[in-house]
GROMACS .gro file of C-alpha atoms in nm:
model
  334
    1MET     CA    1  -2.693  -1.123  -0.714
    2ILE     CA    2  -2.449  -0.965  -0.958
    3THR     CA    3  -2.137  -0.818  -0.798
    4PHE     CA    4  -2.210  -0.448  -0.830
    5SER     CA    5  -2.069  -0.146  -0.648
    6HIS     CA    6  -2.367   0.034  -0.498
    7LYS     CA    7  -2.318   0.404  -0.420
    8MET     CA    8  -2.550   0.689  -0.340
    9ALA     CA    9  -2.536   0.983  -0.579
   10ALA     CA   10  -2.675   1.331  -0.630
   11HIS     CA   11  -2.894   1.260  -0.931
   12CYS     CA   12  -3.064   0.944  -1.051
   13GLU     CA   13  -2.968   0.945  -1.420
   14SER     CA   14  -2.609   1.063  -1.382
   15GLY     CA   15  -2.571   0.826  -1.086
   16ALA     CA   16  -2.714   0.527  -1.273
   17VAL     CA   17  -2.502   0.596  -1.581
   18THR     CA   18  -2.190   0.639  -1.367
   19ALA     CA   19  -2.254   0.307  -1.191
   20GLN     CA   20  -2.295   0.133  -1.527
   21LEU     CA   21  -1.969   0.282  -1.656
   22ASN     CA   22  -1.782   0.189  -1.338
   23HIS     CA   23  -1.913  -0.168  -1.358
   24ALA     CA   24  -1.792  -0.190  -1.719
   25GLY     CA   25  -1.443  -0.083  -1.614
   26LEU     CA   26  -1.436   0.293  -1.674
   27ALA     CA   27  -1.326   0.482  -1.363
   28ILE     CA   28  -1.527   0.804  -1.376
   29SER     CA   29  -1.713   1.014  -1.121
   30GLU     CA   30  -2.072   1.133  -1.124
   31PRO     CA   31  -1.974   1.504  -1.147
   32MET     CA   32  -1.758   1.423  -1.452
   33VAL     CA   33  -2.045   1.233  -1.617
   34PHE     CA   34  -2.282   1.522  -1.544
   35GLY     CA   35  -2.045   1.786  -1.679
   36ILE     CA   36  -1.935   1.596  -1.989
   37SER     CA   37  -2.299   1.539  -2.080
   38GLY     CA   38  -2.382   1.910  -2.058
   39GLY     CA   39  -2.630   1.830  -1.784
   40LEU     CA   40  -2.671   2.180  -1.642
   41PHE     CA   41  -2.959   2.380  -1.788
   42PHE     CA   42  -3.233   2.626  -1.697
   43GLY     CA   43  -3.580   2.663  -1.841
   44TYR     CA   44  -3.901   2.825  -1.716
   45PHE     CA   45  -4.213   2.670  -1.863
   46LYS     CA   46  -4.584   2.740  -1.861
   47LEU     CA   47  -4.752   2.470  -2.067
   48PRO     CA   48  -5.115   2.362  -2.119
   49THR     CA   49  -5.026   2.022  -1.973
   50LEU     CA   50  -4.899   2.179  -1.649
   51ASP     CA   51  -5.127   2.298  -1.370
   52PHE     CA   52  -4.881   2.573  -1.282
   53PRO     CA   53  -4.560   2.720  -1.428
   54THR     CA   54  -4.242   2.539  -1.331
   55PHE     CA   55  -3.870   2.547  -1.398
   56VAL     CA   56  -3.614   2.280  -1.482
   57LEU     CA   57  -3.247   2.274  -1.395
   58ARG     CA   58  -3.102   1.995  -1.610
   59ASN     CA   59  -3.119   1.871  -1.967
   60GLN     CA   60  -3.394   1.641  -2.091
   61PRO     CA   61  -3.414   1.291  -1.937
   62GLY     CA   62  -3.202   1.050  -2.142
   63LYS     CA   63  -2.963   1.316  -2.268
   64ILE     CA   64  -2.699   1.237  -2.007
   65ARG     CA   65  -2.679   0.881  -2.136
   66THR     CA   66  -2.671   0.974  -2.505
   67ALA     CA   67  -2.414   1.251  -2.460
   68VAL     CA   68  -2.181   1.026  -2.259
   69GLN     CA   69  -2.220   0.753  -2.519
   70LYS     CA   70  -2.109   0.993  -2.791
   71ARG     CA   71  -1.834   1.183  -2.609
   72LEU     CA   72  -1.670   0.890  -2.432
   73GLY     CA   73  -1.709   0.637  -2.712
   74VAL     CA   74  -1.909   0.404  -2.488
   75ASN     CA   75  -2.117   0.120  -2.631
   76ILE     CA   76  -2.464   0.116  -2.475
   77CYS     CA   77  -2.738  -0.128  -2.567
   78CYS     CA   78  -3.085   0.027  -2.533
   79GLN     CA   79  -3.417  -0.155  -2.551
   80LYS     CA   80  -3.776  -0.034  -2.536
   81ASN     CA   81  -4.071  -0.269  -2.501
   82ARG     CA   82  -4.416  -0.116  -2.472
   83ASP     CA   83  -4.556  -0.458  -2.389
   84PRO     CA   84  -4.501  -0.495  -2.010
   85ASP     CA   85  -4.452  -0.872  -2.024
   86ARG     CA   86  -4.191  -0.846  -2.300
   87ALA     CA   87  -4.014  -0.569  -2.112
   88MET     CA   88  -3.984  -0.787  -1.803
   89ALA     CA   89  -3.873  -1.087  -2.009
   90ALA     CA   90  -3.598  -0.877  -2.170
   91LEU     CA   91  -3.482  -0.769  -1.825
   92ASP     CA   92  -3.483  -1.125  -1.690
   93SER     CA   93  -3.283  -1.248  -1.988
   94LEU     CA   94  -2.999  -1.006  -1.916
   95LEU     CA   95  -3.003  -1.071  -1.542
   96ALA     CA   96  -2.970  -1.444  -1.617
   97GLN     CA   97  -2.647  -1.354  -1.798
   98GLU     CA   98  -2.532  -1.159  -1.489
   99ILE     CA   99  -2.562  -0.825  -1.669
  100PRO     CA  100  -2.682  -0.533  -1.452
  101VAL     CA  101  -2.954  -0.334  -1.626
  102ALA     CA  102  -3.056   0.030  -1.586
  103VAL     CA  103  -3.430   0.081  -1.620
  104GLN     CA  104  -3.659   0.382  -1.634
  105VAL     CA  105  -3.945   0.383  -1.382
  106ASP     CA  106  -4.211   0.593  -1.216
  107PHE     CA  107  -4.051   0.710  -0.892
  108PHE     CA  108  -4.381   0.677  -0.703
  109TYR     CA  109  -4.362   0.297  -0.706
  110MET     CA  110  -4.019   0.271  -0.541
  111GLN     CA  111  -4.175   0.129  -0.224
  112TYR     CA  112  -3.847   0.093  -0.035
  113LEU     CA  113  -3.844   0.472  -0.003
  114PRO     CA  114  -4.064   0.646   0.257
  115ALA     CA  115  -4.412   0.735   0.132
  116TYR     CA  116  -4.367   1.106   0.200
  117ALA     CA  117  -4.066   1.118  -0.035
  118ARG     CA  118  -4.235   0.952  -0.332
  119ALA     CA  119  -4.418   1.133  -0.611
  120HIS     CA  120  -4.519   1.043  -0.966
  121PHE     CA  121  -4.221   1.110  -1.192
  122ASN     CA  122  -4.174   0.886  -1.492
  123ALA     CA  123  -3.805   0.951  -1.559
  124HIS     CA  124  -3.641   0.795  -1.254
  125PHE     CA  125  -3.348   0.561  -1.329
  126ILE     CA  126  -3.237   0.262  -1.122
  127ASN     CA  127  -3.004  -0.032  -1.177
  128ILE     CA  128  -3.142  -0.385  -1.144
  129ILE     CA  129  -2.866  -0.616  -1.026
  130GLY     CA  130  -3.038  -0.947  -0.959
  131LYS     CA  131  -3.353  -1.139  -0.877
  132ASP     CA  132  -3.447  -1.339  -0.569
  133GLY     CA  133  -3.770  -1.531  -0.619
  134SER     CA  134  -4.030  -1.274  -0.720
  135ASP     CA  135  -3.823  -0.981  -0.589
  136TYR     CA  136  -3.582  -0.773  -0.793
  137LEU     CA  137  -3.265  -0.640  -0.631
  138ILE     CA  138  -3.236  -0.267  -0.684
  139SER     CA  139  -2.941  -0.029  -0.676
  140ASP     CA  140  -3.105   0.313  -0.640
  141VAL     CA  141  -2.872   0.609  -0.585
  142TYR     CA  142  -3.127   0.764  -0.348
  143TYR     CA  143  -3.121   0.465  -0.112
  144PRO     CA  144  -2.825   0.371   0.112
  145LYS     CA  145  -2.829  -0.004   0.046
  146ILE     CA  146  -2.948  -0.263  -0.204
  147ALA     CA  147  -3.329  -0.259  -0.206
  148ARG     CA  148  -3.598  -0.505  -0.306
  149LEU     CA  149  -3.904  -0.452  -0.524
  150ASP     CA  150  -4.158  -0.719  -0.612
  151ASP     CA  151  -4.208  -0.811  -0.976
  152ARG     CA  152  -4.566  -0.682  -0.995
  153THR     CA  153  -4.471  -0.335  -0.865
  154LEU     CA  154  -4.167  -0.308  -1.092
  155LYS     CA  155  -4.378  -0.410  -1.390
  156ILE     CA  156  -4.627  -0.132  -1.314
  157ALA     CA  157  -4.349   0.122  -1.259
  158ARG     CA  158  -4.203   0.043  -1.602
  159SER     CA  159  -4.532   0.059  -1.792
  160VAL     CA  160  -4.716   0.366  -1.660
  161LYS     CA  161  -4.846   0.629  -1.901
  162GLY     CA  162  -4.802   1.006  -1.905
  163PRO     CA  163  -4.517   1.253  -1.971
  164PHE     CA  164  -4.181   1.077  -2.021
  165ALA     CA  165  -4.358   0.739  -2.001
  166PRO     CA  166  -4.095   0.466  -1.940
  167SER     CA  167  -4.237   0.233  -2.208
  168GLY     CA  168  -4.026  -0.052  -2.072
  169PHE     CA  169  -3.703   0.132  -2.149
  170GLN     CA  170  -3.377  -0.022  -2.029
  171PHE     CA  171  -3.008   0.003  -2.111
  172HIS     CA  172  -2.674  -0.149  -2.020
  173VAL     CA  173  -2.314  -0.071  -2.108
  174THR     CA  174  -2.158  -0.333  -2.334
  175GLY     CA  175  -1.813  -0.180  -2.375
  176VAL     CA  176  -1.601   0.123  -2.287
  177ASN     CA  177  -1.328   0.301  -2.477
  178PRO     CA  178  -0.986   0.242  -2.312
  179ASP     CA  179  -0.843   0.551  -2.483
  180VAL     CA  180  -1.097   0.818  -2.391
  181ASP     CA  181  -1.018   1.173  -2.503
  182MET     CA  182  -1.113   1.333  -2.172
  183ARG     CA  183  -0.995   1.678  -2.278
  184GLY     CA  184  -1.220   1.668  -2.584
  185ALA     CA  185  -1.513   1.532  -2.385
  186ILE     CA  186  -1.476   1.798  -2.115
  187LYS     CA  187  -1.449   2.073  -2.375
  188ALA     CA  188  -1.759   1.952  -2.561
  189GLY     CA  189  -1.961   1.927  -2.240
  190ILE     CA  190  -1.865   2.275  -2.123
  191LYS     CA  191  -1.935   2.432  -2.461
  192GLN     CA  192  -2.279   2.270  -2.474
  193THR     CA  193  -2.370   2.398  -2.129
  194CYS     CA  194  -2.245   2.747  -2.210
  195PHE     CA  195  -2.442   2.748  -2.535
  196TYR     CA  196  -2.767   2.660  -2.362
  197MET     CA  197  -2.707   2.907  -2.081
  198LEU     CA  198  -2.588   3.198  -2.298
  199ARG     CA  199  -2.678   3.158  -2.665
  200VAL     CA  200  -3.023   3.000  -2.700
  201PRO     CA  201  -3.243   3.279  -2.846
  202LEU     CA  202  -3.548   3.202  -2.632
  203PRO     CA  203  -3.656   3.423  -2.341
  204PHE     CA  204  -3.744   3.134  -2.111
  205MET     CA  205  -3.419   2.935  -2.134
  206GLY     CA  206  -3.067   2.980  -1.999
  207ILE     CA  207  -2.965   3.304  -1.828
  208ARG     CA  208  -3.256   3.484  -1.994
  209GLY     CA  209  -3.480   3.215  -1.851
  210ILE     CA  210  -3.354   3.282  -1.498
  211ARG     CA  211  -3.436   3.652  -1.541
  212TYR     CA  212  -3.774   3.558  -1.688
  213PHE     CA  213  -3.842   3.335  -1.388
  214GLY     CA  214  -3.766   3.625  -1.155
  215ASP     CA  215  -3.998   3.855  -1.349
  216LYS     CA  216  -4.282   3.604  -1.356
  217VAL     CA  217  -4.271   3.503  -0.989
  218THR     CA  218  -4.409   3.843  -0.888
  219SER     CA  219  -4.727   3.767  -1.087
  220TRP     CA  220  -4.783   3.422  -0.935
  221PRO     CA  221  -5.053   3.552  -0.695
  222LYS     CA  222  -5.277   3.613  -0.999
  223LEU     CA  223  -5.244   3.245  -1.094
  224CYS     CA  224  -5.328   3.110  -0.748
  225ARG     CA  225  -5.665   3.033  -0.590
  226ASP     CA  226  -5.570   3.164  -0.248
  227THR     CA  227  -5.282   3.218  -0.007
  228ASP     CA  228  -5.247   2.847   0.068
  229HIS     CA  229  -5.209   2.773  -0.303
  230LEU     CA  230  -4.949   3.048  -0.345
  231SER     CA  231  -4.764   2.923  -0.037
  232HIS     CA  232  -4.750   2.574  -0.186
  233GLU     CA  233  -4.613   2.695  -0.520
  234ILE     CA  234  -4.354   2.922  -0.357
  235MET     CA  235  -4.232   2.635  -0.139
  236MET     CA  236  -4.207   2.416  -0.449
  237ILE     CA  237  -3.915   2.638  -0.554
  238HIS     CA  238  -3.728   2.497  -0.255
  239VAL     CA  239  -3.827   2.141  -0.346
  240ILE     CA  240  -3.709   2.177  -0.706
  241LEU     CA  241  -3.379   2.343  -0.610
  242GLU     CA  242  -3.285   2.112  -0.323
  243ASP     CA  243  -3.488   1.793  -0.308
  244ARG     CA  244  -3.529   1.662  -0.663
  245GLY     CA  245  -3.192   1.499  -0.711
  246THR     CA  246  -2.996   1.818  -0.772
  247GLY     CA  247  -2.725   1.759  -0.515
  248GLY     CA  248  -2.820   2.097  -0.369
  249GLY     CA  249  -2.813   2.450  -0.506
  250GLY     CA  250  -2.997   2.355  -0.822
  251PHE     CA  251  -2.716   2.126  -0.953
  252ARG     CA  252  -2.463   2.407  -0.900
  253TYR     CA  253  -2.264   2.211  -0.641
  254LEU     CA  254  -2.248   1.911  -0.872
  255TYR     CA  255  -2.131   2.130  -1.161
  256ALA     CA  256  -1.873   2.300  -0.937
  257SER     CA  257  -1.733   1.955  -0.852
  258PHE     CA  258  -1.709   1.881  -1.224
  259LEU     CA  259  -1.516   2.204  -1.290
  260GLN     CA  260  -1.283   2.130  -0.999
  261GLU     CA  261  -1.214   1.778  -1.123
  262ALA     CA  262  -1.170   1.901  -1.481
  263GLY     CA  263  -0.929   2.169  -1.363
  264ALA     CA  264  -0.716   1.912  -1.181
  265LEU     CA  265  -0.722   1.666  -1.471
  266LEU     CA  266  -0.625   1.928  -1.728
  267ALA     CA  267  -0.395   2.126  -1.495
  268ASN     CA  268  -0.605   2.437  -1.559
  269ARG     CA  269  -0.619   2.681  -1.267
  270ASN     CA  270  -0.884   2.892  -1.441
  271LEU     CA  271  -1.130   2.603  -1.423
  272ASP     CA  272  -1.044   2.551  -1.058
  273ASP     CA  273  -1.107   2.919  -0.986
  274LEU     CA  274  -1.445   2.905  -1.160
  275ALA     CA  275  -1.528   2.592  -0.961
  276LYS     CA  276  -1.493   2.797  -0.643
  277GLU     CA  277  -1.716   3.069  -0.787
  278MET     CA  278  -1.975   2.812  -0.893
  279MET     CA  279  -1.972   2.663  -0.544
  280ALA     CA  280  -2.035   3.008  -0.396
  281ASN     CA  281  -2.309   3.056  -0.654
  282GLY     CA  282  -2.466   2.732  -0.534
  283ASP     CA  283  -2.460   2.871  -0.180
  284GLU     CA  284  -2.662   3.171  -0.299
  285TRP     CA  285  -2.916   2.949  -0.476
  286ARG     CA  286  -2.947   2.764  -0.145
  287GLN     CA  287  -3.018   3.096   0.027
  288ILE     CA  288  -3.304   3.144  -0.220
  289SER     CA  289  -3.428   2.798  -0.123
  290LEU     CA  290  -3.422   2.889   0.245
  291PHE     CA  291  -3.591   3.223   0.175
  292VAL     CA  292  -3.884   3.070  -0.015
  293ALA     CA  293  -3.922   2.795   0.245
  294ARG     CA  294  -3.948   3.058   0.519
  295ILE     CA  295  -4.188   3.299   0.349
  296GLY     CA  296  -4.399   3.009   0.223
  297LYS     CA  297  -4.427   2.847   0.565
  298GLU     CA  298  -4.503   3.179   0.736
  299ARG     CA  299  -4.744   3.287   0.460
  300ASP     CA  300  -4.538   3.606   0.434
  301LEU     CA  301  -4.624   3.649   0.067
  302GLY     CA  302  -4.689   4.018   0.017
  303SER     CA  303  -4.574   4.197  -0.297
  304ASN     CA  304  -4.263   4.327  -0.119
  305ARG     CA  305  -4.149   3.972  -0.044
  306LEU     CA  306  -4.203   3.859  -0.402
  307VAL     CA  307  -4.009   4.160  -0.529
  308GLU     CA  308  -3.730   4.061  -0.290
  309LEU     CA  309  -3.741   3.709  -0.433
  310ARG     CA  310  -3.732   3.849  -0.787
  311ASN     CA  311  -3.423   4.053  -0.704
  312LEU     CA  312  -3.247   3.751  -0.555
  313ILE     CA  313  -3.317   3.548  -0.870
  314HIS     CA  314  -3.206   3.834  -1.097
  315GLU     CA  315  -2.878   3.851  -0.907
  316ARG     CA  316  -2.818   3.481  -0.979
  317ALA     CA  317  -2.873   3.554  -1.348
  318ARG     CA  318  -2.620   3.836  -1.339
  319VAL     CA  319  -2.358   3.626  -1.163
  320GLU     CA  320  -2.411   3.321  -1.382
  321LYS     CA  321  -2.389   3.525  -1.701
  322ASP     CA  322  -2.043   3.638  -1.593
  323ILE     CA  323  -1.936   3.286  -1.490
  324PHE     CA  324  -2.053   3.116  -1.808
  325GLU     CA  325  -1.909   3.383  -2.038
  326ARG     CA  326  -1.567   3.331  -1.882
  327LEU     CA  327  -1.613   2.954  -1.886
  328PHE     CA  328  -1.700   2.967  -2.257
  329ALA     CA  329  -1.380   3.163  -2.327
  330ILE     CA  330  -1.174   2.907  -2.132
  331ALA     CA  331  -1.336   2.616  -2.317
  332LYS     CA  332  -1.235   2.758  -2.654
  333ASN     CA  333  -0.869   2.723  -2.555
  334LEU     CA  334  -0.878   2.383  -2.385
   0.00000   0.00000   0.00000
């Protein structure tokens, strides 16, 4: 097994990228990776390919890696093999050279995790750090220790079809920049996040998207078959905010940690102050999570409750608009 520092993390992609960077010799935290990459986002989507409207809280899968590569001057070797056998051969070749490899998989097939926690999601990232017979040794940020996965299962997980299909994708860091411009990287990451939260001229993205989400949630009963269906969809708000690798509060706690670390690194008290506000904002998103979990479980889903939920979401939009406008002004002068 390759000597590799295994750590749990808030989010799979930022955690996997951070572990790769640390292994290559760059001391950097997951919150810093997440913030530099402009990972925070909001979008409310109703698409023909989706059974029900949903919302997302982070940038597109893969963007954390590409943004870090650009802003930190990191060399990353990426490979994609649609042929499952070639994909596994490429992985084995690197492991034989004692190179840890990050791979994209369908989360459902991570059999070391409890069955109730697994669902089909094609953009989960893990690090492969060795092979023992027919088993691969896995560093998964959602699991407390090194795990094992048999070769047949890993092969399936890397070759499934559907949205964000892995297509045998893998990457590994080949070199890091010893003279990283952290100030420039932090500034670029903050400005990107502020742009997507404040300036994108689409009603379903950023702060406008949060308001749009609040408006639309009151009409969800019209989209549901019955009360049980509505209850399920309302409780999914809790799952998305808290349980899907967000670190809690819809990534707001993770972003607050980034702002705090950036403030300390750049000796900027304004960033530290906004970190505290973002942490409090995360607490309020968590209150929304608890609210939807309660009304969903109790089937207390009358129009008055959904209006209350709408108002809670609208208040988050108001607060975040103020936070990100001030953050954008700070970033201009970093």
